[in-house]
Every structure is written in C-alpha cells, then in structure tokens.
mmCIF file of C-alpha atoms in Angstrom:
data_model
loop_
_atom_site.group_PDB
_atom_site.id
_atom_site.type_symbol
_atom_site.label_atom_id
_atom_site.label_comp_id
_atom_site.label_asym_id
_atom_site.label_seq_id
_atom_site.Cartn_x
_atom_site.Cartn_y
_atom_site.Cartn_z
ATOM 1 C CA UNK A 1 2.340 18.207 -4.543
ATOM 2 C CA UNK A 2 1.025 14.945 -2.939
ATOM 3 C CA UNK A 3 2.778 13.782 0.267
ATOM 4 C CA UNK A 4 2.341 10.345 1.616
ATOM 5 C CA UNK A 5 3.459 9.508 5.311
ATOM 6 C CA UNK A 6 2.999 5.640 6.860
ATOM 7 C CA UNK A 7 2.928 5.201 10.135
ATOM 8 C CA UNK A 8 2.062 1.879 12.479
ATOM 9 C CA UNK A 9 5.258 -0.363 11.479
ATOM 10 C CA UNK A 10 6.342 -2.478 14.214
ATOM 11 C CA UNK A 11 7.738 -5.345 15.848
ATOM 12 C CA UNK A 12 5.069 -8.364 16.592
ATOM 13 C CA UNK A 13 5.165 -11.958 16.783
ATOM 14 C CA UNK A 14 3.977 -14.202 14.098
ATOM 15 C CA UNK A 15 0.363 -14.878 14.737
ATOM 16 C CA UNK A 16 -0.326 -11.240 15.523
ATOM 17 C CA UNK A 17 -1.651 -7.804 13.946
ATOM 18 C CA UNK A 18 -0.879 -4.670 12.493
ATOM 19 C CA UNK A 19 -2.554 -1.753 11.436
ATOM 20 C CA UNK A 20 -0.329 0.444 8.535
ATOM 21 C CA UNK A 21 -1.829 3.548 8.101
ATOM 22 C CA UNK A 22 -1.069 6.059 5.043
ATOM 23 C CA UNK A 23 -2.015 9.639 5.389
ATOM 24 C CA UNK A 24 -2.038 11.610 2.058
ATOM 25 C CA UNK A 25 -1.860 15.207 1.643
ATOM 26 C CA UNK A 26 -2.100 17.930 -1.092
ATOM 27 C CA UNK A 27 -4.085 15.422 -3.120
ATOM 28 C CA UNK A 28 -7.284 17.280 -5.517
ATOM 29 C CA UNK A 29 -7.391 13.967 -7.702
ATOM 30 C CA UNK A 30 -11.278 12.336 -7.927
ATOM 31 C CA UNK A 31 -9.576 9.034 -9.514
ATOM 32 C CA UNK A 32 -6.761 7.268 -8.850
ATOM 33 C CA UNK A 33 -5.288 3.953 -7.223
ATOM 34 C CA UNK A 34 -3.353 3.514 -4.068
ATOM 35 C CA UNK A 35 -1.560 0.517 -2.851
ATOM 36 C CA UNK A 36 0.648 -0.781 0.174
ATOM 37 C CA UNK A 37 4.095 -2.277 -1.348
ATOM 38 C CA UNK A 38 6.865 -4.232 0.679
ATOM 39 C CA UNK A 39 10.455 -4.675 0.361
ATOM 40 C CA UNK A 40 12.488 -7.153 2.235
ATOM 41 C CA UNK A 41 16.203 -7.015 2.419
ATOM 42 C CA UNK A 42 17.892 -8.911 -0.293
ATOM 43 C CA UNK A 43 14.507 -9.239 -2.604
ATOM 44 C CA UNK A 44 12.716 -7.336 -5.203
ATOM 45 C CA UNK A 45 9.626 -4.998 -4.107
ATOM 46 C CA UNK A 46 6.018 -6.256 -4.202
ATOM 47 C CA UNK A 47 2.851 -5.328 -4.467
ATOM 48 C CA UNK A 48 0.505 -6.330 -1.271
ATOM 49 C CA UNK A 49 -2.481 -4.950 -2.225
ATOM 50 C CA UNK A 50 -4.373 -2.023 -3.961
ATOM 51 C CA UNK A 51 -7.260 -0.072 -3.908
ATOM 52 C CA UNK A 52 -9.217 2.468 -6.254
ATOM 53 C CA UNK A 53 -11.344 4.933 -6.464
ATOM 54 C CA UNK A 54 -13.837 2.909 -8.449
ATOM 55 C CA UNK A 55 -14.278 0.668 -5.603
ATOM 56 C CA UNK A 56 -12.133 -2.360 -6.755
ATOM 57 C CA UNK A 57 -9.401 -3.450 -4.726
ATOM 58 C CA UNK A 58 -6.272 -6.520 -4.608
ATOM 59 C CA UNK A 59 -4.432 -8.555 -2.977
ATOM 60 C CA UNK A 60 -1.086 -10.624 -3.267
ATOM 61 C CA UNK A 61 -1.617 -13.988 -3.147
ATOM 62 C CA UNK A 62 0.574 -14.535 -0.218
ATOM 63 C CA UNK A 63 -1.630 -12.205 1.956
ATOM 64 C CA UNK A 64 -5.188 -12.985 0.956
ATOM 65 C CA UNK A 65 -7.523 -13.179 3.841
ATOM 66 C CA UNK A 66 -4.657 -11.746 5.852
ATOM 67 C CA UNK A 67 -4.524 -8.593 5.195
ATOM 68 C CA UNK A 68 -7.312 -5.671 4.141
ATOM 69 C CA UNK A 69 -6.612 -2.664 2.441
ATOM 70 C CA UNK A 70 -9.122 -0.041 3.146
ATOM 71 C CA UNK A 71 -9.839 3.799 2.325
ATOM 72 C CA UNK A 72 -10.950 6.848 4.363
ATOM 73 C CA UNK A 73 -12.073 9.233 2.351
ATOM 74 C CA UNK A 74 -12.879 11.867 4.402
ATOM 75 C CA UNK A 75 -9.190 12.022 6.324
ATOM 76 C CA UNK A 76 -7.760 10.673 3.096
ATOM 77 C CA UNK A 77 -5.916 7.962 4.657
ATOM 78 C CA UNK A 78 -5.245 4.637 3.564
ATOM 79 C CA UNK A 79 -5.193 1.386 5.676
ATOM 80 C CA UNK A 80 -3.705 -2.103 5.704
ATOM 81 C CA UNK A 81 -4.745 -4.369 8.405
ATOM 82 C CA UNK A 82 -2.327 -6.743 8.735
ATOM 83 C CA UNK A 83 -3.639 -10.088 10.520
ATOM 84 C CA UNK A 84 -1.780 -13.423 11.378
ATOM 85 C CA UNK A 85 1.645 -12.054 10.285
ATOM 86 C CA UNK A 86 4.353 -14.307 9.596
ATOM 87 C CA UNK A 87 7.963 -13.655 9.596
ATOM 88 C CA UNK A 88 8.383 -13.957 5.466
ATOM 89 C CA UNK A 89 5.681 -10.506 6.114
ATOM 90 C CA UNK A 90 9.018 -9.182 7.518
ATOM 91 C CA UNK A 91 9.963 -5.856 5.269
ATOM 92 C CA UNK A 92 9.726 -2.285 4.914
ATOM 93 C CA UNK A 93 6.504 -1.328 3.366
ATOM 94 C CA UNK A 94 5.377 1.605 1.714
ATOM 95 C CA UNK A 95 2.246 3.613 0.453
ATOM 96 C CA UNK A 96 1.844 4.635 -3.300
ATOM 97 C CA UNK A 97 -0.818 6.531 -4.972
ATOM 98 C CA UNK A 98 -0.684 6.392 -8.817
ATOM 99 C CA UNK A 99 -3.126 9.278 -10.654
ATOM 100 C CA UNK A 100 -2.719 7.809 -13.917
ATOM 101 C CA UNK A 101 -5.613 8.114 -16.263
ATOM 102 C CA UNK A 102 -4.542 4.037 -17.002
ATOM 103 C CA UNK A 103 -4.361 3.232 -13.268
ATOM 104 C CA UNK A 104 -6.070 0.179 -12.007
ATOM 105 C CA UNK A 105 -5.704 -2.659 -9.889
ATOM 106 C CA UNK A 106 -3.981 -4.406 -12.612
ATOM 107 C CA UNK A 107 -1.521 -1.977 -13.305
ATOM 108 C CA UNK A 108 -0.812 -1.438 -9.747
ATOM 109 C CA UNK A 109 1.066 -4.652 -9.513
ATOM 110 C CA UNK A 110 2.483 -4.697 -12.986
ATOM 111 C CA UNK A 111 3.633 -1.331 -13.162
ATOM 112 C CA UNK A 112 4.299 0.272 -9.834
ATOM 113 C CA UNK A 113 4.120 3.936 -9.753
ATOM 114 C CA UNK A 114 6.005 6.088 -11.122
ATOM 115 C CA UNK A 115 6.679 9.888 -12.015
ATOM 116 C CA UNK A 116 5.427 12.186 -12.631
ATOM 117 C CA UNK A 117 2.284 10.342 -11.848
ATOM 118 C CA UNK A 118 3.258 8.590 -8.701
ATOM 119 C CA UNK A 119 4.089 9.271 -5.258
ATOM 120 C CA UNK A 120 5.257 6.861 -2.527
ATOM 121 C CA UNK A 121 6.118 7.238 1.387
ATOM 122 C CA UNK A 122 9.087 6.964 2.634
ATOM 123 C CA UNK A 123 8.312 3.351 3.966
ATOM 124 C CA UNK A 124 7.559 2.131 8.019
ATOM 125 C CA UNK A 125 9.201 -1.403 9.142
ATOM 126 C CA UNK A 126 7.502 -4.230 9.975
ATOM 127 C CA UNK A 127 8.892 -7.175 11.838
ATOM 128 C CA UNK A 128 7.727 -10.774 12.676
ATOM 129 C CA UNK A 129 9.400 -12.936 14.702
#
C-alpha cells in the first residue's frame, strides 16, 4: 500500500521560497507519474506540475520558471521548489503518484489520480503574504 506524506508548507512572503517535499513509501512500481497539486479555498484543484519515470516532466503555466519539480530516487521522495511565490500560490498542496499503465504528463493534469491506481497525501499549507 503506497503512503505519501508532504512536508515543508509554510508561511513566507511573496518574493520568497519553498521547498515541498513528498516522501513515498511501500511503493515496488518501476513506472509511474507523480505530481504536486494545489487547492485554494473557494476554487477547484490544480495541477502544478508532474514528473515521470521516463524522465519527462510539467508545469502549470502560472508557475513556469517558478517552481521545479524534481525526483530522488534513491529516498523516493519527490520535490517542488517553490521560488518567487506570490500570494494567488496561496493553497493547500498535495503529492499524487498515479501507477497507471496510461499515466503521463498529459494525463496528470487532465485526469488527476484516482483509485485504485492513485494515491495522494494528505496535503501541507502554503501561505504568501
């Protein structure tokens, strides 16, 4: 059973950075996607951005050279690097790992994971003012 667990939410003011981190456990899948999605109160969820296992990788249009999404293989972790946040970056914002065989950066954004072949955090806030 795959467990995902954010931590590095915050508060910060706009112009500054934050690092979300995802650690993933009881994960044996060799391909799948992962991605960082964000929730603000009052508005639908988005995707931010996504990253595979085939080395292609995402972004929202609202965060492009802002933020990075990166991979650790090794400590199977998952990174966003938030830079030059503003306050519309204000939401909760969670971790997702989708091990569909038809997972892909596209799909990430279209069709957010789901069961039984997704798994999301429970979220960590983040806060610009």
């Amino acid at each position: 059973h795959v467990q995902l667990v954010e931590s590095g939410g915050g508060s910060v003011q706009a112009g500054g950075s934050l690092r979300l981190s995802c650690a993933a456990s009881g994960s044996t899948y060799t391909r799948y996607c992962m991605g960082w999605f964000r929730q603000a109160p009052g508005k639908e969820r988005e995707g931010v951005a996504t990253i595979c296992t085939d080395g292609t990788s995402d972004y929202a249009n609202s965060v492009k050279g802002r933020f990075v999404i990166s991979r650790d293989i090794t400590e199977d972790t998952l990174y966003l690097q938030m830079n030059d946040l503003k306050p519309e970056d204000t939401a909760m914002y969670y971790c997702a790992l989708d091990r569909s065989p038809y997972a892909s950066i596209a799909t990430m954004f279209r069709s957010p994971p789901t069961s039984p072949f997704g798994y999301w955090g429970q979220g960590t806030q983040v806060t610009v003012s």
